[in-house]
Structure formats: structure tokens, C-alpha cells
Short mmCIF file of C-alpha atoms and ligand atoms in Angstrom, two decimals:
data_model
loop_
_atom_site.label_atom_id
_atom_site.label_comp_id
_atom_site.label_asym_id
_atom_site.label_seq_id
_atom_site.Cartn_x
_atom_site.Cartn_y
_atom_site.Cartn_z
CA MET A 50 4.39 45.40 -68.96
CA ASN A 51 1.14 44.38 -70.65
CA ARG A 52 -1.98 43.57 -68.92
CA ALA A 53 -1.80 39.80 -69.39
CA ILE A 54 1.70 39.53 -67.77
CA ARG A 55 0.54 41.74 -64.89
CA ILE A 56 -2.44 39.44 -64.13
CA ILE A 57 -0.18 36.40 -64.33
CA LEU A 58 2.25 38.05 -61.93
CA ILE A 59 -0.44 38.87 -59.40
CA LEU A 60 -1.91 35.40 -59.58
CA SER A 61 1.49 33.74 -59.06
CA ILE A 62 2.15 35.92 -56.04
CA ALA A 63 -1.17 34.94 -54.59
CA PHE A 64 -0.39 31.29 -55.43
CA ILE A 65 3.04 31.46 -53.81
CA ALA A 66 1.58 33.28 -50.76
CA GLY A 67 -1.10 30.47 -50.56
CA CYS A 68 1.61 27.78 -50.54
CA TYR A 69 3.62 29.52 -47.97
CA TYR A 70 0.57 29.54 -45.69
CA ASP A 71 0.04 25.83 -46.21
CA ASN A 72 3.56 25.09 -45.39
CA GLU A 73 3.41 27.06 -42.17
CA GLU A 74 0.31 25.15 -41.09
CA ARG A 75 2.21 21.92 -41.72
CA LEU A 76 5.43 23.17 -39.99
CA TYR A 77 3.62 24.29 -36.88
CA PRO A 78 0.63 21.89 -36.32
CA LYS A 79 -1.56 22.37 -33.36
CA GLN A 80 -0.05 19.55 -31.33
CA SER A 81 3.35 21.26 -31.24
CA SER A 82 1.92 24.55 -30.05
CA PRO A 83 3.45 25.76 -26.76
CA CYS A 84 2.02 24.43 -23.52
CA ASP A 85 -0.99 26.50 -22.50
CA ASP A 86 -0.91 27.09 -18.82
CA THR A 87 -2.72 30.41 -18.80
CA ILE A 88 -5.86 29.04 -17.24
CA VAL A 89 -5.47 26.09 -14.91
CA THR A 90 -8.16 25.04 -12.50
CA PHE A 91 -8.60 22.15 -10.14
CA SER A 92 -11.82 20.85 -11.63
CA GLY A 93 -10.96 21.63 -15.29
CA THR A 94 -7.29 20.82 -15.50
CA VAL A 95 -5.81 18.98 -12.56
CA THR A 96 -8.53 16.42 -12.04
CA GLN A 97 -8.30 15.62 -15.76
CA ILE A 98 -4.55 15.09 -15.62
CA LEU A 99 -4.79 12.98 -12.47
CA GLN A 100 -7.69 10.84 -13.83
CA PRO A 101 -5.37 7.96 -14.77
CA CYS A 102 -3.91 7.98 -11.35
CA LEU A 103 -7.35 6.98 -9.90
CA SER A 104 -6.95 3.44 -11.16
CA CYS A 105 -4.79 3.09 -7.93
CA HIS A 106 -5.57 6.25 -5.96
CA ALA A 107 -9.35 6.34 -5.97
CA THR A 108 -10.94 6.38 -2.49
CA SER A 109 -12.29 2.97 -3.01
CA SER A 110 -8.94 1.53 -4.13
CA THR A 111 -6.37 -0.20 -2.02
CA ALA A 112 -3.81 -0.29 -4.89
CA GLY A 113 -2.36 3.08 -4.15
CA GLY A 114 -0.80 2.23 -0.80
CA GLY A 115 -3.38 4.42 1.12
CA TYR A 116 -2.65 7.53 -0.83
CA PHE A 117 -5.83 9.03 -2.32
CA LEU A 118 -6.08 11.61 -5.03
CA GLN A 119 -9.78 11.70 -5.69
CA ASN A 120 -10.90 14.82 -3.75
CA TYR A 121 -9.45 18.26 -3.51
CA SER A 122 -8.49 17.83 0.15
CA ASP A 123 -6.73 14.63 -0.60
CA VAL A 124 -4.77 16.17 -3.42
CA GLN A 125 -4.06 19.27 -1.33
CA LYS A 126 -2.35 17.16 1.38
CA TYR A 127 0.29 15.88 -1.11
CA VAL A 128 0.71 19.34 -2.67
CA ILE A 129 1.67 20.70 0.74
CA SER A 130 3.89 17.84 1.67
CA GLY A 131 5.63 18.09 -1.74
CA GLN A 132 4.99 14.47 -2.53
CA LEU A 133 2.72 15.13 -5.50
CA MET A 134 5.31 17.13 -7.48
CA ASN A 135 8.14 14.85 -6.39
CA SER A 136 6.22 11.78 -7.59
CA LEU A 137 5.44 13.44 -10.98
CA ASN A 138 8.99 14.73 -11.41
CA HIS A 139 10.37 11.40 -10.50
CA ILE A 140 12.32 12.76 -7.49
CA GLY A 141 12.69 10.84 -4.29
CA GLY A 142 11.98 7.32 -5.39
CA HIS A 143 8.16 7.18 -5.53
CA ASP A 144 7.93 7.72 -9.30
CA MET A 145 4.36 8.14 -10.59
CA PRO A 146 2.44 6.76 -12.29
CA LEU A 147 3.74 3.61 -10.77
CA GLY A 148 5.15 1.35 -13.46
CA GLY A 149 4.51 3.90 -16.18
CA GLY A 150 6.38 6.72 -17.91
CA LYS A 151 6.19 10.26 -16.63
CA LEU A 152 3.22 12.42 -17.51
CA LEU A 153 3.75 14.91 -20.37
CA ASP A 154 5.93 17.85 -19.55
CA CYS A 155 2.98 20.12 -20.31
CA GLU A 156 0.72 18.31 -17.84
CA ILE A 157 3.33 18.49 -15.14
CA ALA A 158 3.83 22.25 -15.85
CA GLN A 159 0.07 22.83 -15.71
CA ILE A 160 -0.09 21.25 -12.30
CA GLN A 161 2.91 23.22 -11.18
CA LYS A 162 1.16 26.43 -12.37
CA TRP A 163 -1.86 25.56 -10.37
CA ILE A 164 0.29 25.09 -7.25
CA ASP A 165 2.14 28.33 -7.90
CA ASN A 166 -1.37 29.94 -7.99
CA LYS A 167 -1.80 28.59 -4.37
CA SER A 168 -3.68 25.40 -5.54
CA PRO A 169 -7.23 26.84 -5.27
CA ASN A 170 -10.27 24.70 -5.24
CA ASN A 171 -11.69 26.07 -8.41
C1 HEC B 436 -0.48 1.10 -10.52
C2 HEC B 436 -0.93 1.75 -9.40
C3 HEC B 436 -0.57 3.29 -9.31
C4 HEC B 436 -0.79 4.26 -10.18
C5 HEC B 436 -1.37 4.21 -11.65
C6 HEC B 436 -0.39 5.45 -9.62
N1 HEC B 436 0.16 5.23 -8.37
FE1 HEC B 436 0.77 6.58 -7.00
N2 HEC B 436 1.26 4.99 -5.73
C7 HEC B 436 1.05 3.68 -5.89
C8 HEC B 436 1.44 2.93 -4.76
C9 HEC B 436 1.43 1.41 -4.56
C10 HEC B 436 2.02 3.90 -3.83
C11 HEC B 436 2.64 3.64 -2.44
C12 HEC B 436 4.04 3.16 -2.59
C13 HEC B 436 4.99 4.26 -3.01
O1 HEC B 436 4.95 5.36 -2.37
O2 HEC B 436 5.79 4.03 -3.97
C14 HEC B 436 1.85 5.23 -4.44
C15 HEC B 436 2.24 6.38 -3.92
C16 HEC B 436 2.00 7.64 -4.43
C17 HEC B 436 2.30 8.94 -3.70
C18 HEC B 436 3.02 9.01 -2.32
C19 HEC B 436 4.48 8.99 -2.60
C20 HEC B 436 5.38 9.23 -1.43
O3 HEC B 436 6.11 10.19 -1.37
O4 HEC B 436 5.29 8.36 -0.51
C21 HEC B 436 1.85 9.91 -4.64
C22 HEC B 436 2.03 11.34 -4.30
C23 HEC B 436 1.36 9.27 -5.80
N3 HEC B 436 1.39 7.88 -5.60
C24 HEC B 436 0.82 10.06 -6.84
C25 HEC B 436 0.44 9.34 -8.03
C26 HEC B 436 0.09 10.20 -9.23
C27 HEC B 436 0.03 11.70 -9.25
C28 HEC B 436 -0.28 9.24 -10.09
C29 HEC B 436 -0.65 9.52 -11.57
C30 HEC B 436 0.18 10.35 -12.31
C31 HEC B 436 -0.14 7.89 -9.52
N4 HEC B 436 0.34 8.02 -8.26
C32 HEC B 436 -0.42 6.73 -10.19
C33 HEC B 436 0.42 3.19 -7.03
C34 HEC B 436 -0.04 3.87 -8.13
#
């Protein structure tokens, strides 16, 4: 094999490897990465996910039928009763968010993980 062919061969391998990398990026974009529930906290995760619920369930609101989800102690009440997860999983007839679709599977899984961790006020 002469030198020129060898260089072309090496360059094409590098080129093909480069293309493969590009394709992999495209095949597995960030959005479809697995749900990350390694670190879930009340202040950082749960309150963010429940933010849209506050349009009805804020302490100042009457639209949520007297159920409040603004503070840790409020949320904790419905964790213990099971109503929070039932409402999110659309079990028991009080499907939440009211009039909207379910939250993302990942969001529900993150809240479940926080509950499995004994729902700390962190
Ligand atoms: C458009 C207003 C509205 C939104 C948005 C909303 N809710 Fe509600 N929610 C209500 C009303 C009204 C009730 C009381 C009637 C009922 O239980 O169906 C209620 C009841 C509940 C209850 C008590 C259910 C039971 O077992 O009696 C929970 C828990 C709850 N909501 C959680 C949530 C969560 C979590 C979200 C956000 C993902 C949310 N809600 C979004 C209006 C809303």
C-alpha cells in the first residue's frame, strides 16, 4: 500500500466515524433521554411540577375546591391521603389537572420518587 492510499484510508475512517457520531446525536437527542429522577427535592422539583396547579390550588384561590398545593404542609396532606398521586394518575375520578391532560410520565415519576423518599421538605 502506498502512502497516499494509506492517508486516504485513514481520512475516510475518520470521516465515517465522524458521521456515525453525528447520527447518534440525531438518533438520541436530549429530549428523549431517560427520565432523570436521581435527585428530586420539594423546592427544586415538586414545586416546579405543581406550579401550573396553582392557578386553581394557590392559597388565595377558590377555584380548587378548597384544596391547596402551595405549601409543603398542604402538599404533604394529599401525599399522605393518597389523593395527590391518585389525581395525577387519573385514578378515583378527580383527574388533575382539571380539564387538562395528564402531566408528563417523567413528572409523575419524579413526584412518586420524592414520595418514595418519604417526601422530605428539602
Ligand atoms: C382548573 C382548575 C384546576 C387545576 C388547574 C387543577 N385542579 Fe385540582 N382540583 C380542582 C377542583 C375544582 C377540585 C375539587 C373537585 C374535585 O375534587 O374534582 C380539585 C381537587 C384536587 C385534589 C383533591 C382530589 C380528591 O381526591 O378529592 C387534588 C389532590 C388536586 N386537585 C390536585 C391537583 C394537581 C396536582 C393539579 C396540577 C397537576 C391540579 N389539581 C390542577 C381544580 C383544579
